[in-house]
Amino acid sequence: MSTFNTDKALLLYNKGLAYSEISKKLNVKGSTLRMFFSKNINLGKIKKRQVTVRKKLKEIRLQKKLTQKDVADLAEITRAYYTRIENHTREPSYRVVKKIKSALEYENDDLFDIYKNEEKI
């Protein structure tokens, strides 16, 4: 098993990076990361939290009478990317999370608290 900075791997994962992105940043095989994550964190709790975030995203967007394209344009991302984030098929980076919060004019940290107070890498 290759060695890598496990704290950095967890931080990147919590910021929403995919295994492939983390493996590139840390220069480690994706299969090694999956084995590490499956043994060291409770993926069920993380996935449940992520689904809750996505539901809240949609709820806020609809309350503001915005389309997915409206939010994407305001956040300076593609509509397809935003749709994937909302449908939980893509994890946003820390930078994109900040852009979405700004686009939705959402000030509370409860929606994106898994990203709160994390350093940029």
mmCIF file of N, CA, C and O in Angstrom, residues 17-61:
data_model
loop_
_atom_site.group_PDB
_atom_site.id
_atom_site.type_symbol
_atom_site.label_atom_id
_atom_site.label_comp_id
_atom_site.label_asym_id
_atom_site.label_seq_id
_atom_site.Cartn_x
_atom_site.Cartn_y
_atom_site.Cartn_z
ATOM 1 N N LEU A 17 -14.208 16.572 -3.407
ATOM 2 C CA LEU A 17 -13.447 16.089 -4.547
ATOM 3 C C LEU A 17 -13.679 14.604 -4.757
ATOM 4 O O LEU A 17 -13.810 13.848 -3.799
ATOM 5 N N ALA A 18 -13.716 14.216 -5.999
ATOM 6 C CA ALA A 18 -13.888 12.805 -6.352
ATOM 7 C C ALA A 18 -12.584 12.063 -6.080
ATOM 8 O O ALA A 18 -11.511 12.663 -5.996
ATOM 9 N N TYR A 19 -12.690 10.730 -5.963
ATOM 10 C CA TYR A 19 -11.492 9.919 -5.735
ATOM 11 C C TYR A 19 -10.420 10.200 -6.782
ATOM 12 O O TYR A 19 -9.237 10.290 -6.463
ATOM 13 N N SER A 20 -10.834 10.337 -8.024
ATOM 14 C CA SER A 20 -9.858 10.565 -9.097
ATOM 15 C C SER A 20 -9.108 11.875 -8.906
ATOM 16 O O SER A 20 -7.894 11.945 -9.132
ATOM 17 N N GLU A 21 -9.823 12.921 -8.449
ATOM 18 C CA GLU A 21 -9.171 14.209 -8.205
ATOM 19 C C GLU A 21 -8.223 14.130 -7.013
ATOM 20 O O GLU A 21 -7.121 14.681 -7.050
ATOM 21 N N ILE A 22 -8.645 13.440 -5.968
ATOM 22 C CA ILE A 22 -7.786 13.286 -4.779
ATOM 23 C C ILE A 22 -6.549 12.473 -5.136
ATOM 24 O O ILE A 22 -5.430 12.830 -4.741
ATOM 25 N N SER A 23 -6.736 11.402 -5.893
ATOM 26 C CA SER A 23 -5.593 10.563 -6.240
ATOM 27 C C SER A 23 -4.566 11.331 -7.064
ATOM 28 O O SER A 23 -3.361 11.150 -6.879
ATOM 29 N N LYS A 24 -5.015 12.227 -7.942
ATOM 30 C CA LYS A 24 -4.089 13.054 -8.721
ATOM 31 C C LYS A 24 -3.335 14.020 -7.815
ATOM 32 O O LYS A 24 -2.125 14.173 -7.938
ATOM 33 N N LYS A 25 -4.066 14.683 -6.909
ATOM 34 C CA LYS A 25 -3.426 15.655 -6.020
ATOM 35 C C LYS A 25 -2.411 15.005 -5.087
ATOM 36 O O LYS A 25 -1.389 15.590 -4.770
ATOM 37 N N LEU A 26 -2.725 13.787 -4.620
ATOM 38 C CA LEU A 26 -1.857 13.114 -3.658
ATOM 39 C C LEU A 26 -0.937 12.079 -4.306
ATOM 40 O O LEU A 26 -0.145 11.439 -3.614
ATOM 41 N N ASN A 27 -1.081 11.907 -5.615
ATOM 42 C CA ASN A 27 -0.257 10.944 -6.356
ATOM 43 C C ASN A 27 -0.367 9.537 -5.762
ATOM 44 O O ASN A 27 0.633 8.910 -5.427
ATOM 45 N N VAL A 28 -1.615 9.068 -5.623
ATOM 46 C CA VAL A 28 -1.881 7.737 -5.074
ATOM 47 C C VAL A 28 -2.990 7.084 -5.901
ATOM 48 O O VAL A 28 -3.837 7.774 -6.456
ATOM 49 N N LYS A 29 -2.989 5.787 -5.999
ATOM 50 C CA LYS A 29 -3.998 5.076 -6.789
ATOM 51 C C LYS A 29 -5.386 5.225 -6.158
ATOM 52 O O LYS A 29 -5.534 5.218 -4.941
ATOM 53 N N GLY A 30 -6.400 5.323 -7.036
ATOM 54 C CA GLY A 30 -7.781 5.460 -6.579
ATOM 55 C C GLY A 30 -8.242 4.280 -5.745
ATOM 56 O O GLY A 30 -8.972 4.442 -4.768
ATOM 57 N N SER A 31 -7.794 3.079 -6.108
ATOM 58 C CA SER A 31 -8.193 1.891 -5.343
ATOM 59 C C SER A 31 -7.645 1.952 -3.921
ATOM 60 O O SER A 31 -8.292 1.507 -2.976
ATOM 61 N N THR A 32 -6.458 2.517 -3.765
ATOM 62 C CA THR A 32 -5.873 2.685 -2.428
ATOM 63 C C THR A 32 -6.714 3.645 -1.601
ATOM 64 O O THR A 32 -6.978 3.401 -0.421
ATOM 65 N N LEU A 33 -7.160 4.722 -2.231
ATOM 66 C CA LEU A 33 -8.005 5.688 -1.523
ATOM 67 C C LEU A 33 -9.331 5.068 -1.109
ATOM 68 O O LEU A 33 -9.784 5.263 0.015
ATOM 69 N N ARG A 34 -9.972 4.351 -2.026
ATOM 70 C CA ARG A 34 -11.257 3.727 -1.692
ATOM 71 C C ARG A 34 -11.117 2.765 -0.513
ATOM 72 O O ARG A 34 -11.963 2.728 0.368
ATOM 73 N N MET A 35 -10.022 2.017 -0.500
ATOM 74 C CA MET A 35 -9.797 1.088 0.611
ATOM 75 C C MET A 35 -9.611 1.871 1.914
ATOM 76 O O MET A 35 -10.186 1.528 2.936
ATOM 77 N N PHE A 36 -8.842 2.949 1.849
ATOM 78 C CA PHE A 36 -8.619 3.783 3.029
ATOM 79 C C PHE A 36 -9.935 4.352 3.548
ATOM 80 O O PHE A 36 -10.247 4.247 4.731
ATOM 81 N N PHE A 37 -10.728 4.947 2.652
ATOM 82 C CA PHE A 37 -11.981 5.565 3.071
ATOM 83 C C PHE A 37 -12.964 4.529 3.616
ATOM 84 O O PHE A 37 -13.646 4.781 4.603
ATOM 85 N N SER A 38 -13.044 3.391 2.981
ATOM 86 C CA SER A 38 -13.998 2.380 3.447
ATOM 87 C C SER A 38 -13.633 1.854 4.823
ATOM 88 O O SER A 38 -14.499 1.453 5.595
ATOM 89 N N LYS A 39 -12.358 1.883 5.174
ATOM 90 C CA LYS A 39 -11.929 1.387 6.482
ATOM 91 C C LYS A 39 -11.918 2.464 7.556
ATOM 92 O O LYS A 39 -11.969 2.151 8.740
ATOM 93 N N ASN A 40 -11.831 3.727 7.168
ATOM 94 C CA ASN A 40 -11.557 4.771 8.154
ATOM 95 C C ASN A 40 -12.634 5.811 8.358
ATOM 96 O O ASN A 40 -12.528 6.616 9.265
ATOM 97 N N ILE A 41 -13.643 5.850 7.529
ATOM 98 C CA ILE A 41 -14.713 6.808 7.784
ATOM 99 C C ILE A 41 -16.053 6.154 7.548
ATOM 100 O O ILE A 41 -16.166 5.172 6.835
ATOM 101 N N ASN A 42 -17.043 6.707 8.164
ATOM 102 C CA ASN A 42 -18.395 6.180 8.009
ATOM 103 C C ASN A 42 -19.029 6.851 6.794
ATOM 104 O O ASN A 42 -19.586 7.941 6.874
ATOM 105 N N LEU A 43 -18.925 6.192 5.650
ATOM 106 C CA LEU A 43 -19.436 6.772 4.413
ATOM 107 C C LEU A 43 -20.944 6.968 4.444
ATOM 108 O O LEU A 43 -21.460 7.872 3.817
ATOM 109 N N GLY A 44 -21.644 6.162 5.204
ATOM 110 C CA GLY A 44 -23.093 6.297 5.288
ATOM 111 C C GLY A 44 -23.513 7.650 5.820
ATOM 112 O O GLY A 44 -24.403 8.293 5.277
ATOM 113 N N LYS A 45 -22.856 8.116 6.879
ATOM 114 C CA LYS A 45 -23.192 9.421 7.459
ATOM 115 C C LYS A 45 -22.860 10.540 6.491
ATOM 116 O O LYS A 45 -23.613 11.498 6.344
ATOM 117 N N ILE A 46 -21.722 10.427 5.811
ATOM 118 C CA ILE A 46 -21.315 11.464 4.868
ATOM 119 C C ILE A 46 -22.305 11.522 3.714
ATOM 120 O O ILE A 46 -22.770 12.591 3.341
ATOM 121 N N LYS A 47 -22.639 10.382 3.148
ATOM 122 C CA LYS A 47 -23.572 10.361 2.013
ATOM 123 C C LYS A 47 -24.945 10.893 2.421
ATOM 124 O O LYS A 47 -25.575 11.622 1.672
ATOM 125 N N LYS A 48 -25.405 10.549 3.623
ATOM 126 C CA LYS A 48 -26.702 11.036 4.102
ATOM 127 C C LYS A 48 -26.669 12.560 4.205
ATOM 128 O O LYS A 48 -27.607 13.239 3.806
ATOM 129 N N ARG A 49 -25.578 13.111 4.719
ATOM 130 C CA ARG A 49 -25.433 14.559 4.849
ATOM 131 C C ARG A 49 -25.426 15.222 3.470
ATOM 132 O O ARG A 49 -26.046 16.262 3.258
ATOM 133 N N GLN A 50 -24.734 14.600 2.520
ATOM 134 C CA GLN A 50 -24.662 15.164 1.178
ATOM 135 C C GLN A 50 -26.029 15.187 0.509
ATOM 136 O O GLN A 50 -26.367 16.145 -0.176
ATOM 137 N N VAL A 51 -26.825 14.149 0.703
ATOM 138 C CA VAL A 51 -28.172 14.111 0.136
ATOM 139 C C VAL A 51 -29.026 15.219 0.747
ATOM 140 O O VAL A 51 -29.780 15.898 0.050
ATOM 141 N N THR A 52 -28.889 15.451 2.048
ATOM 142 C CA THR A 52 -29.609 16.521 2.730
ATOM 143 C C THR A 52 -29.232 17.877 2.144
ATOM 144 O O THR A 52 -30.094 18.729 1.920
ATOM 145 N N VAL A 53 -27.939 18.083 1.882
ATOM 146 C CA VAL A 53 -27.470 19.343 1.287
ATOM 147 C C VAL A 53 -28.122 19.545 -0.071
ATOM 148 O O VAL A 53 -28.616 20.629 -0.390
ATOM 149 N N ARG A 54 -28.172 18.499 -0.883
ATOM 150 C CA ARG A 54 -28.749 18.622 -2.221
ATOM 151 C C ARG A 54 -30.225 18.963 -2.166
ATOM 152 O O ARG A 54 -30.713 19.778 -2.950
ATOM 153 N N LYS A 55 -30.955 18.341 -1.251
ATOM 154 C CA LYS A 55 -32.386 18.651 -1.115
ATOM 155 C C LYS A 55 -32.579 20.111 -0.712
ATOM 156 O O LYS A 55 -33.473 20.794 -1.206
ATOM 157 N N LYS A 56 -31.747 20.579 0.205
ATOM 158 C CA LYS A 56 -31.826 21.961 0.667
ATOM 159 C C LYS A 56 -31.485 22.933 -0.464
ATOM 160 O O LYS A 56 -32.130 23.974 -0.611
ATOM 161 N N LEU A 57 -30.485 22.581 -1.280
ATOM 162 C CA LEU A 57 -30.127 23.411 -2.433
ATOM 163 C C LEU A 57 -31.342 23.632 -3.335
ATOM 164 O O LEU A 57 -31.644 24.765 -3.709
ATOM 165 N N LYS A 58 -31.999 22.557 -3.665
ATOM 166 C CA LYS A 58 -33.161 22.644 -4.551
ATOM 167 C C LYS A 58 -34.275 23.455 -3.899
ATOM 168 O O LYS A 58 -34.910 24.293 -4.550
ATOM 169 N N GLU A 59 -34.503 23.223 -2.613
ATOM 170 C CA GLU A 59 -35.548 23.939 -1.885
ATOM 171 C C GLU A 59 -35.293 25.448 -1.911
ATOM 172 O O GLU A 59 -36.203 26.235 -2.193
ATOM 173 N N ILE A 60 -34.073 25.856 -1.648
ATOM 174 C CA ILE A 60 -33.725 27.282 -1.651
ATOM 175 C C ILE A 60 -33.892 27.860 -3.055
ATOM 176 O O ILE A 60 -34.455 28.935 -3.235
ATOM 177 N N ARG A 61 -33.405 27.129 -4.047
ATOM 178 C CA ARG A 61 -33.503 27.580 -5.438
ATOM 179 C C ARG A 61 -34.966 27.791 -5.833
ATOM 180 O O ARG A 61 -35.319 28.825 -6.420
#
